[in-house]
Coordinates of C-alpha atoms and ligand atoms in Angstrom, one line a residue:
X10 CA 2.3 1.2 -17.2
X11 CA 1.9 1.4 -13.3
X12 CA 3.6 3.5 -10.9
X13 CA 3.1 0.1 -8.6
X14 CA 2.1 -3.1 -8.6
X15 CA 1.5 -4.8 -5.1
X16 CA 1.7 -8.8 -4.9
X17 CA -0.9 -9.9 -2.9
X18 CA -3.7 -8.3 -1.1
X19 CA -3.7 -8.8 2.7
X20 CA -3.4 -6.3 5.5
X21 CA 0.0 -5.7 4.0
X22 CA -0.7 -5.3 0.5
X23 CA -4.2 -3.8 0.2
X24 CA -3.2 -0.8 2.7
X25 CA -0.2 0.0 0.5
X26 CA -2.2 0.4 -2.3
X27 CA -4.9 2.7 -0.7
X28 CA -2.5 5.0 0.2
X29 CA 0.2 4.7 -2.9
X30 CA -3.5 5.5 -4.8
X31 CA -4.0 8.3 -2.0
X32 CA -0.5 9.5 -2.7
X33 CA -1.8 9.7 -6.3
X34 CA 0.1 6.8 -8.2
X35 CA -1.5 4.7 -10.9
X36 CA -1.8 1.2 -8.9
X37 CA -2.9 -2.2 -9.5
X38 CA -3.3 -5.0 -7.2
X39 CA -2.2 -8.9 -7.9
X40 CA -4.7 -11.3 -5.5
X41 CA -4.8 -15.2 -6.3
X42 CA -7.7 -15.7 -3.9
X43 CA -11.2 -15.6 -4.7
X44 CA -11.6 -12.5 -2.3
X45 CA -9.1 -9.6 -1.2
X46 CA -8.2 -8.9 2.5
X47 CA -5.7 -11.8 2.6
X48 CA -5.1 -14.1 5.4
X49 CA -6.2 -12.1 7.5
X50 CA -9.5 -11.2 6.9
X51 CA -10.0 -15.0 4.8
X52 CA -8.4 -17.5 7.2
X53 CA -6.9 -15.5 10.2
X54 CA -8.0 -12.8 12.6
X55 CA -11.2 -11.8 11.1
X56 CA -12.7 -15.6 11.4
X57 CA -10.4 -16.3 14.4
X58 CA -12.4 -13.4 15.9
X59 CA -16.0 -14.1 15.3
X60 CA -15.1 -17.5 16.5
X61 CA -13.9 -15.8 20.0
X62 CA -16.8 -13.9 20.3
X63 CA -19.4 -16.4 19.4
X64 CA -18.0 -19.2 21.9
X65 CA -17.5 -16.3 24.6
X66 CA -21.3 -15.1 24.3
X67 CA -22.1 -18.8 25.0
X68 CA -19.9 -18.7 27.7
X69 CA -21.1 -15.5 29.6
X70 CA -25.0 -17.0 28.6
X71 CA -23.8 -20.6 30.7
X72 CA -21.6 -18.9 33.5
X73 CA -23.2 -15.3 34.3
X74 CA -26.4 -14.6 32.7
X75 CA -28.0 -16.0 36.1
X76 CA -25.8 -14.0 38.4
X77 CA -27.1 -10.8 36.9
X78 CA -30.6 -12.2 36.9
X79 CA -31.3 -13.4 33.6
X80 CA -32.6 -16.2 34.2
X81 CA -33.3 -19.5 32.0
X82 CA -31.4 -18.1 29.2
X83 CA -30.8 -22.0 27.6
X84 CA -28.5 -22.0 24.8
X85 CA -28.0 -24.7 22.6
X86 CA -24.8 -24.4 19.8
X87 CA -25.8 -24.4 16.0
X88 CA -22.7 -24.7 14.8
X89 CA -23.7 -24.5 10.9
X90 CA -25.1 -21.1 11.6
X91 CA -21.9 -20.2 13.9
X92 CA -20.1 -20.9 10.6
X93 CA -22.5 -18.8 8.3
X94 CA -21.9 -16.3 10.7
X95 CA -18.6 -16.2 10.5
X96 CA -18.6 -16.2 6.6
X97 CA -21.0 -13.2 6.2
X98 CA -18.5 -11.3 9.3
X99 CA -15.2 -12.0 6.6
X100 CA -17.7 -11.2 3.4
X101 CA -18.6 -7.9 5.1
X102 CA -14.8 -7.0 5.4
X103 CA -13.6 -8.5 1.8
X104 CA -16.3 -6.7 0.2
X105 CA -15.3 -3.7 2.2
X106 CA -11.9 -3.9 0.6
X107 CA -13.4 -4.3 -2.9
X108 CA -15.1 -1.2 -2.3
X109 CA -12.2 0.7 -1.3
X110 CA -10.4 -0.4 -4.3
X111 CA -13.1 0.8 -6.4
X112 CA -13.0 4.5 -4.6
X113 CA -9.5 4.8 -5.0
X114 CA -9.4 3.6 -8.7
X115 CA -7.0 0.4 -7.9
X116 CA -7.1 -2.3 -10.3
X117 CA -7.1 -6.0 -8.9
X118 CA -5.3 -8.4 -11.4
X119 CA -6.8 -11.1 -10.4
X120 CA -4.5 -14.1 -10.6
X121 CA -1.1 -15.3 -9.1
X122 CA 1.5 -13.5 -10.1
X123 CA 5.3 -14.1 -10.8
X124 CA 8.0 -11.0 -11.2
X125 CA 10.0 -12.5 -14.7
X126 CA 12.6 -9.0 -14.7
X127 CA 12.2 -6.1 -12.3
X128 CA 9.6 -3.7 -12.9
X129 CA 7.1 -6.4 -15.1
X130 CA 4.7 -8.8 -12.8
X131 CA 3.4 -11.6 -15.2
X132 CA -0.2 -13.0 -14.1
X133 CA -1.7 -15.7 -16.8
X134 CA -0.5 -14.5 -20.1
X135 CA -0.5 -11.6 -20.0
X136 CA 2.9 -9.2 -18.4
X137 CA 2.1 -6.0 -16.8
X138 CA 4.9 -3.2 -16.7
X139 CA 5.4 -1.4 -13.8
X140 CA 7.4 1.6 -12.0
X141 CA 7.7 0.1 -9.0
X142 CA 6.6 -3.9 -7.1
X143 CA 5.8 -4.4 -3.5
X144 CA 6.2 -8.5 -2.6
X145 CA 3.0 -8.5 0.1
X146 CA 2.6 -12.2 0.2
X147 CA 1.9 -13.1 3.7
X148 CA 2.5 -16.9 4.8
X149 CA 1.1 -20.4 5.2
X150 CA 1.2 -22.5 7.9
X151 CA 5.4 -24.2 8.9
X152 CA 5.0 -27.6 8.0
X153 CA 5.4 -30.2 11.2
X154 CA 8.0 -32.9 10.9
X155 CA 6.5 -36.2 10.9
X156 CA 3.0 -34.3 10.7
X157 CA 0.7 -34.0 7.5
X158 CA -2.0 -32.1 7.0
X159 CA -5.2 -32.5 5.6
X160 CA -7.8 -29.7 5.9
X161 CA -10.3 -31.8 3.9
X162 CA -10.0 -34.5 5.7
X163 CA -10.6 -32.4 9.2
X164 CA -8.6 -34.9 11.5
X165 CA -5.2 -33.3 11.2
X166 CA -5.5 -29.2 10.5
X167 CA -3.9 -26.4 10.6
X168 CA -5.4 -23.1 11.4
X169 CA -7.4 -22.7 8.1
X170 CA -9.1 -26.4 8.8
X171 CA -9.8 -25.7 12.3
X172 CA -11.5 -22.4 11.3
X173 CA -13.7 -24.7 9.3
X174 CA -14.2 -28.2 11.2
X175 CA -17.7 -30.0 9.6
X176 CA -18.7 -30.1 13.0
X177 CA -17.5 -29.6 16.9
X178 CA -15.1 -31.8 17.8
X179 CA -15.4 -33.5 21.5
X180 CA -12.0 -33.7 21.9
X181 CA -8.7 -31.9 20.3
X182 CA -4.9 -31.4 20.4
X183 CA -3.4 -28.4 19.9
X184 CA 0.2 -28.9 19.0
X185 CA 1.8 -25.4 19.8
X186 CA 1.2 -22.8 22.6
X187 CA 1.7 -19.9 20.6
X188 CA -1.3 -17.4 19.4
X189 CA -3.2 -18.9 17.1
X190 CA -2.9 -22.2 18.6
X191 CA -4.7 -20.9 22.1
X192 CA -6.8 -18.8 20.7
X193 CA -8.3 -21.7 18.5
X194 CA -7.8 -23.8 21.8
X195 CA -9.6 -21.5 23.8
X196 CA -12.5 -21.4 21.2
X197 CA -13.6 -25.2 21.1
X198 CA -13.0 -25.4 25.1
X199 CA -15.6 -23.2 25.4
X200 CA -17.6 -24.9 22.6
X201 CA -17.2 -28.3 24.7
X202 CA -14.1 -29.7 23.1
X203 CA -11.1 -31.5 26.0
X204 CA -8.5 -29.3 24.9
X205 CA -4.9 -30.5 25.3
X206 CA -2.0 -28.5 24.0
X207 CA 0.9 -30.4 23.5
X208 CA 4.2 -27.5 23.6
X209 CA 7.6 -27.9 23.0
X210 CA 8.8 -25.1 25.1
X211 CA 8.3 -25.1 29.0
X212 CA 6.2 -22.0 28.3
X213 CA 3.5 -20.7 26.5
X214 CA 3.2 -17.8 24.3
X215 CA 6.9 -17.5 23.7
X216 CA 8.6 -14.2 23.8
X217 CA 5.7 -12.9 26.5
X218 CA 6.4 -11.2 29.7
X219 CA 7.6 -14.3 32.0
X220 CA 4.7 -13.3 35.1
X221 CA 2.2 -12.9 32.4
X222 CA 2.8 -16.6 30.5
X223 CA 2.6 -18.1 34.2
X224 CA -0.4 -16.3 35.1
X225 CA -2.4 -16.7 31.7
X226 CA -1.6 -20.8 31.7
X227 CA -3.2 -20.4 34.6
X228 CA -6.0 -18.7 33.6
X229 CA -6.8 -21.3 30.6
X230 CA -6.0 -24.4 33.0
X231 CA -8.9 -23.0 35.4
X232 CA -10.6 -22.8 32.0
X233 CA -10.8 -26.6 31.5
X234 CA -7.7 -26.2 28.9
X235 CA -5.0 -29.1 29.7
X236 CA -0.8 -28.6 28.8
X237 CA 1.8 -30.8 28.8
X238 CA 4.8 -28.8 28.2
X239 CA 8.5 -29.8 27.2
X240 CA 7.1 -32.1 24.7
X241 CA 8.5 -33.0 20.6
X242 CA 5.6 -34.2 18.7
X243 CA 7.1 -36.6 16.9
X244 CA 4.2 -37.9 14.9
X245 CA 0.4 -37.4 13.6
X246 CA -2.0 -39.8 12.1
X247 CA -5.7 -40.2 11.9
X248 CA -7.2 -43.4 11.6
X249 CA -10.8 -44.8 12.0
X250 CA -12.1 -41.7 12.6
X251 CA -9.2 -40.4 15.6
X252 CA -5.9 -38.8 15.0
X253 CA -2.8 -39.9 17.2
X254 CA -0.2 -38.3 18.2
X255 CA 3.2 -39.5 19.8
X256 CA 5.4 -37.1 21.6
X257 CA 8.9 -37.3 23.4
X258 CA 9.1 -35.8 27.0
X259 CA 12.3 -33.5 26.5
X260 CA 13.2 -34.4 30.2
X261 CA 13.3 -38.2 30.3
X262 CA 12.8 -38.7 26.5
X263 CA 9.9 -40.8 27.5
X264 CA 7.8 -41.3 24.8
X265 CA 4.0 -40.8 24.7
X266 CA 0.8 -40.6 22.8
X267 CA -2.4 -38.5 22.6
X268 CA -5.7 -39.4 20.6
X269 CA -8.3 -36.8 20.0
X270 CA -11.0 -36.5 17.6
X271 CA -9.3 -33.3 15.9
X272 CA -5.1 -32.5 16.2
X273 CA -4.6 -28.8 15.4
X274 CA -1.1 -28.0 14.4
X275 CA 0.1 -24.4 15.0
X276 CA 3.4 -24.5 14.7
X277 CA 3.8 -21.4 13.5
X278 CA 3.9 -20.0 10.0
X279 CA 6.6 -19.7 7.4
X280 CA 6.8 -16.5 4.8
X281 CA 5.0 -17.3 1.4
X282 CA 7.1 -16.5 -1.3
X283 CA 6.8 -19.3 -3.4
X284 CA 6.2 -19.4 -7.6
X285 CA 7.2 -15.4 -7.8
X286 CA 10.3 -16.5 -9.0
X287 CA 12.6 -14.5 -6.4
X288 CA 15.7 -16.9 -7.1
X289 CA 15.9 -15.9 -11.0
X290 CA 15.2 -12.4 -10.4
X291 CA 18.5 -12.2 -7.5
X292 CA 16.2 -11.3 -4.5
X293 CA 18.4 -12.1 -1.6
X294 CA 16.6 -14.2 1.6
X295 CA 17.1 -14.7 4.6
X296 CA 18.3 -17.5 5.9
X297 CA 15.2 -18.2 7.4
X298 CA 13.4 -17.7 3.9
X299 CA 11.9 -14.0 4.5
X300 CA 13.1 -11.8 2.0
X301 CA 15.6 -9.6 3.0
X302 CA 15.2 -5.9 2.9
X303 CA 16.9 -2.4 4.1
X304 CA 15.1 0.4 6.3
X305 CA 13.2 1.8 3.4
X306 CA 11.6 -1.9 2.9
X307 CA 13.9 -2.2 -0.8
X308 CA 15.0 -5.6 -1.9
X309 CA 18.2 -6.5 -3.4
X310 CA 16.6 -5.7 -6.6
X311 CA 15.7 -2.6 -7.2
X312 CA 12.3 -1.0 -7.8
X313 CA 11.3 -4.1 -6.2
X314 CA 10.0 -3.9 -2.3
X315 CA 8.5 -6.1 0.6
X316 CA 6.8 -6.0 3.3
X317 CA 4.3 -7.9 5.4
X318 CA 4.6 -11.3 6.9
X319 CA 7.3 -12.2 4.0
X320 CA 9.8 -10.1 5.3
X321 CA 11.2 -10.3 8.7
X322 CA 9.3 -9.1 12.2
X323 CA 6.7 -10.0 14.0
X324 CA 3.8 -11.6 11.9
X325 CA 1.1 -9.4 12.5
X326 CA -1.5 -7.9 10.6
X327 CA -1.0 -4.2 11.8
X328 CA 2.9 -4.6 11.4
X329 CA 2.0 -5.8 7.4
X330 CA -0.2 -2.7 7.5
X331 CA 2.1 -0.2 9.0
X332 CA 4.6 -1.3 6.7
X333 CA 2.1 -1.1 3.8
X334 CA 1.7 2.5 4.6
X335 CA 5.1 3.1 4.8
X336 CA 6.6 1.6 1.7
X337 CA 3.9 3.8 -0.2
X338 CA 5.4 7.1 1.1
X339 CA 8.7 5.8 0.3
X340 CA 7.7 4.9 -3.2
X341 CA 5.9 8.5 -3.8
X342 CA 9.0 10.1 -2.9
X343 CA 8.1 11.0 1.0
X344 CA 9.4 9.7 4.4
X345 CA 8.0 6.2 5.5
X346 CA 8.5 5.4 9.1
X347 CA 7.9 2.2 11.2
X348 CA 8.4 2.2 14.9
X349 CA 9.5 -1.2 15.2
X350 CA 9.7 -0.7 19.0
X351 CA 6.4 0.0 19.2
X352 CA 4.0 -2.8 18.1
X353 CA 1.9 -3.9 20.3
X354 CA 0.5 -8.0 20.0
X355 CA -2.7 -9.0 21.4
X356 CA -3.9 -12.3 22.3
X357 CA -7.7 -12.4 21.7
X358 CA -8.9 -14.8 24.0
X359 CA -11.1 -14.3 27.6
X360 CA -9.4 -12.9 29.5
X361 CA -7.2 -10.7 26.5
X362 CA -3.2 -10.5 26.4
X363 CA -1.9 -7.7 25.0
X364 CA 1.8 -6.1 25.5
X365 CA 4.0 -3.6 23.8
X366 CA 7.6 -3.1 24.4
X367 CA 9.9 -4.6 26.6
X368 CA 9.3 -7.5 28.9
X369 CA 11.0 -7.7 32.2
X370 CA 13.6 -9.9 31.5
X371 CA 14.3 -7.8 28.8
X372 CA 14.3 -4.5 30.4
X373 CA 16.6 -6.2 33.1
X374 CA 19.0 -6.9 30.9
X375 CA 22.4 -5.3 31.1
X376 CA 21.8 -3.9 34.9
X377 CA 19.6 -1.8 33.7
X378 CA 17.3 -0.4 36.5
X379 CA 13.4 -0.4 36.7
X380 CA 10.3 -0.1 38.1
X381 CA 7.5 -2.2 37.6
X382 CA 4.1 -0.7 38.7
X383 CA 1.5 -3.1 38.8
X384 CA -2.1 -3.3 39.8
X385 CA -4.8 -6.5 39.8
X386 CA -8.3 -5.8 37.4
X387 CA -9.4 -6.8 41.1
X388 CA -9.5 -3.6 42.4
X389 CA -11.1 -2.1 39.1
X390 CA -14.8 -1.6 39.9
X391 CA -15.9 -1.7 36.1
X392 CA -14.2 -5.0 35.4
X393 CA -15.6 -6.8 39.0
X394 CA -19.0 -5.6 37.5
X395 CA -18.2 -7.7 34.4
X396 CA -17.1 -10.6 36.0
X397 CA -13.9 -10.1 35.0
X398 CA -11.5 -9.3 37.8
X399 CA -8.8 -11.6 37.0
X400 CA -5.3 -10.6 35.7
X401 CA -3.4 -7.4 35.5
X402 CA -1.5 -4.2 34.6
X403 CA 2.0 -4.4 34.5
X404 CA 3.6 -0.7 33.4
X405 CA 7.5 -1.0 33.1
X406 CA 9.4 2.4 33.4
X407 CA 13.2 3.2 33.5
X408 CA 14.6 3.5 37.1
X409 CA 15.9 6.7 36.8
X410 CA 14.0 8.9 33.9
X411 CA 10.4 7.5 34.3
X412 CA 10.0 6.8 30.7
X413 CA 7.2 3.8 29.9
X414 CA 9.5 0.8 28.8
X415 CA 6.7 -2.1 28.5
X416 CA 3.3 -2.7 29.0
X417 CA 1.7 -6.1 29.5
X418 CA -2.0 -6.8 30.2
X419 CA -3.9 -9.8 31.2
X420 CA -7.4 -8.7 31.2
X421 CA -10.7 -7.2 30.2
X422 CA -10.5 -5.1 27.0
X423 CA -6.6 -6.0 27.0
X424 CA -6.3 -5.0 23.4
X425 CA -7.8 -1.7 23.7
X426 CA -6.0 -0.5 26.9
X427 CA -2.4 -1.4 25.5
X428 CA -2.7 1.8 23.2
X429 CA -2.8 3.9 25.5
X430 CA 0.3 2.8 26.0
X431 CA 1.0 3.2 22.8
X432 CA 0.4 6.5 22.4
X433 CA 2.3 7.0 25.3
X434 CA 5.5 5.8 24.5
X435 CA 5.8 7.1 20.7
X436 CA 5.5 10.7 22.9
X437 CA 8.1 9.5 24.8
X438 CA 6.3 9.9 28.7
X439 CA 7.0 8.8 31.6
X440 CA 5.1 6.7 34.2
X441 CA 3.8 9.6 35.9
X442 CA 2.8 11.6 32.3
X443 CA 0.3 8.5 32.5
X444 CA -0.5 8.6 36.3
X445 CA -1.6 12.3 36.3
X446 CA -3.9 11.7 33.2
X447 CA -7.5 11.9 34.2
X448 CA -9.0 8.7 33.3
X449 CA -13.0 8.6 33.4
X450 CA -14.9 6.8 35.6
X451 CA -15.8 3.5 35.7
X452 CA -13.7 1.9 33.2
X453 CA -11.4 -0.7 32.7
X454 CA -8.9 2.0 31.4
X455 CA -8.2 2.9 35.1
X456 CA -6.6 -0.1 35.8
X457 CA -3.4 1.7 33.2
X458 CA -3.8 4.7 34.8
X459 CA -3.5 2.8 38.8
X460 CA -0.2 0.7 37.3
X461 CA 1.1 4.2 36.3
X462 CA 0.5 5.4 40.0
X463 CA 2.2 2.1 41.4
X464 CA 5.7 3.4 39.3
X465 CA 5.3 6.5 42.0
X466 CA 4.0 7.1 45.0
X467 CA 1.2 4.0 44.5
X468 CA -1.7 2.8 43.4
X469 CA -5.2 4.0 45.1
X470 CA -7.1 1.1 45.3
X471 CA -4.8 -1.8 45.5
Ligands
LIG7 C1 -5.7 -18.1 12.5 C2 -5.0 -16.8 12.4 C3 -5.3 -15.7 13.3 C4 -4.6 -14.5 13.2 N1 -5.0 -13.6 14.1 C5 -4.3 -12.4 14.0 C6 -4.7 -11.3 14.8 O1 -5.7 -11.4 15.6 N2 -4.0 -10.1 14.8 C7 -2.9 -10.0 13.9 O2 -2.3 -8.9 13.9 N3 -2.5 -11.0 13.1 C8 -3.2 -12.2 13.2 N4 -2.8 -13.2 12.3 C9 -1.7 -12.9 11.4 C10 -2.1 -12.1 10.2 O3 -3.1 -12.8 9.5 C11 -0.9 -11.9 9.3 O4 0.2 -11.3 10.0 C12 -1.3 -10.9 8.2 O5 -2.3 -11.4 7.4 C13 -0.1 -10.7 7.3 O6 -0.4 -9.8 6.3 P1 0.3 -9.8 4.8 O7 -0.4 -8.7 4.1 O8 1.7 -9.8 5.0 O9 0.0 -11.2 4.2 P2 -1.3 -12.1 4.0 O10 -2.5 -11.6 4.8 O11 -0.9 -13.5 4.2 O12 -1.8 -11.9 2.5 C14 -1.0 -12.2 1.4 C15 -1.8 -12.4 0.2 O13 -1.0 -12.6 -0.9 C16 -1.6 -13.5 -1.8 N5 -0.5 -14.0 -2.7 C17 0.5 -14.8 -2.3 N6 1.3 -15.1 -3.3 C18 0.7 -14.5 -4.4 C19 1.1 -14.4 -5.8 N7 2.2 -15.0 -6.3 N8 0.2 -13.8 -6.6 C20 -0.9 -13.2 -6.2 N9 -1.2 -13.2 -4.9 C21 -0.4 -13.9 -4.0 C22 -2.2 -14.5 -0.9 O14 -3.3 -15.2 -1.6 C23 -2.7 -13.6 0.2 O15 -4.1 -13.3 0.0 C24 -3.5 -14.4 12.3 C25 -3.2 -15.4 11.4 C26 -3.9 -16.6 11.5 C27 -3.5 -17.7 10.5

């Protein structure tokens, strides 16, 4: 008998069971896939990531090698080895995750599992009993209307294929401007691809500050990345070697077509609760098909728990591991907390995007008063050094006690210098907690620290 069994092994799953094992409960672990770490570190930011890096290396080797003086620096792409590269990069962090599960004595079950009656997880034959069940099974790509995938293939993806393309294509659709679909974008533009993405919305990265979205299209059009916005895809086929796509204009309904050599659809992904058997067992859903669950992550059901991209929030490893943590404490009989209000989302691309809290439309809303300090990577010695003085700091604060609001970032080391922010706001400070906190000399971090000023008495060197 196990004090828990977790479903599934992602960033969601595998953290809960480190610390439920931590917290000293008997735990074992129910993966399908060949390796742990789930979509994340298989199919989603772990390859996503090597992929950035890789195609940014070969950027800053064709654009500024020569400007520091390095001089015939010719780089060809092998993109086999790019691949092996990123395979050993997601082997070094699924084997980590073995490892950790050996140190804290956790069982994988390998196999998929379904739950037949609360507090037994069947996997094969075989029925393992169990105190307590956490659902951590992630998601899969949202299906496309009129749109059908096939990875194998390689003409019509979704993110798992285009992590995996048999070669670079020379040209590709991206159907969706949200984060996995610019990211990807962003990768094969720099690897030589004509990148158009095709968006529904007149805006990308949904949900985003509105001055960021404007100023990071920008950023990616100067890149070489095309957009036509307002657009329904309405269709998707590869033929003789191409795939099509037709699209409606939402203005004029005029209809339209694109042919690349690759169409990537990121549409977004859908929670991933299939085959466990949820309907039997009287798990109530959303209507949106996350499973539904109250402030201590508990289902309907009880004993049974989720967390992780299959219950609602933002789909994001850190939230799936935040929650993982959580739920654990909850189970072993202590207080597990999530600060919902407090996540922070990063977009990995060059320049980064990151943000936490509210936007400014958001912090606008109902009259309420603010100030928005802001100051341009520009002025930031370390960054201009790097070549990478576009884009930045935007620190929201409450017009009348100080306190931080929102952060967004368009710049170098975005995703590091948001948590400061972070920190920040879980302690509660104010814009000028932030402003009178020595921040060393050069680094990009002082670009926070200059946005914090502009919320007083202004930045220095804007
Ligand atoms: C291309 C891409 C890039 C991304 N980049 C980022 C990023 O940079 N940062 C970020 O925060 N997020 C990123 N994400 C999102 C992130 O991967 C997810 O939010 C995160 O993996 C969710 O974690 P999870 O534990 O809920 O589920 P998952 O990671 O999806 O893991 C669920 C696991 O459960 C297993 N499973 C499912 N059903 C069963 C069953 N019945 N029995 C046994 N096992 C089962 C699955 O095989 C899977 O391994 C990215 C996603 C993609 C696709």
């Amino acid at each position: 008998m196990y004090d828990l069994i977790v479903i599934g092994a992602g960033p969601g799953g595998y953290v809960c069971a480190i610390r439920a094992a931590q917290l000293g409960l008997k735990v074992g672990v129910v993966e399908g896939r060949e390796a742990l770490g789930g979509t994340c570190l298989n199919v989603g930011c772990i390859p996503s990531k090597a992929l950035l890096h890789a195609s940014h290396m070969l950027h800053e080797a064709h654009e500024n090698f020569e400007k520091m003086g390095l001089m015939n620096a010719h780089v060809d792409v092998d993109w086999t080895k790019m691949q092996s590269y990123k395979a050993d990069t997601v082997q070094g962090n699924t084997k980590g995750i073995e490892f950790l599960f050996k140190k804290n004595k956790i069982d994988w079950i390998k196999g998929w599992a379904t739950i037949p009656e609360a507090g037994k997880v069947k996997v094969g034959d075989t029925v393992h009993e169990a105190k307590n069940i956490v659902i951590a099974t992630g998601s899969s790509p949202a299906a496309l209307k009129g749109v059908t995938v096939d990875n194998d293939a390689g003409m019509i993806v979704d993110s798992t294929g285009a992590l995996a393309l048999a070669q670079i294509p020379k040209s590709m659709v991206v159907i969706g401007a949200g984060v996995i679909g610019l990211e990807l974008g962003s990768v094969y533009a720099r690897l030589g691809a004509e990148v158009t993405v095709v968006e529904y919305l007149d805006v990308i990265t949904p949900g985003m500050d509105g001055e960021v979205q404007k100023a990071f299209q920008k950023m990616l059009t100067k890149q070489g990345l095309s957009f036509v916005m307002g657009a329904a895809v309405q269709s998707a086929e590869a033929k003789d070697g191409q795939a099509t796509i037709t699209y409606a204009l939402k203005k004029d309904d005029s209809a339209h077509s694109l042919t690349a050599d690759v169409v990537l659809v990121a549409t977004g992904r859908r929670p991933h609760v299939d085959g466990l058997g949820l309907d039997a067992l009287g798990v109530t859903m959303t209507d949106r098909g996350f499973v539904k669950v109250d402030d201590h992550w508990a289902t309907s059901v009880k004993g049974v728990y989720a967390i992780g991209d299959a219950v609602p929030g933002p789909m994001l490893a850190h939230k799936a591991e935040d929650e993982g943590m959580a739920v654990a404490e909850v189970i072993a009989g202590k207080h597990g907390h999530v600060n919902y209000a407090v996540i922070p989302g990063v977009i990995y691309t060059t320049p980064e995007v990151a943000n936490v809290g509210l936007t400014e439309e958001q912090a606008k809303e109902g009259g309420r008063k603010i100030k928005i300090g802001k100051f341009p990577f520009m002025g930031n010695a370390r960054a201009k050094a790097q070549f990478l003085g576009e884009g930045f700091v935007k620190l929201i604060a409450d017009g009348e006690t100080d306190r931080i609001l929102g952060c967004h970032i368009i710049g170098p080391s975005a995703g590091d210098l948001i948590h400061e922010v972070c920190v920040a706001m879980e302690f509660g400070a104010s814009a000028e907690d932030l402003a009178l906190t020595c921040h060393a000399h050069p680094t990009v971090s002082e670009a926070v620290r200059e946005a914090a000023l502009a919320c007083g008495g202004g930045a220095i060197h804007a």
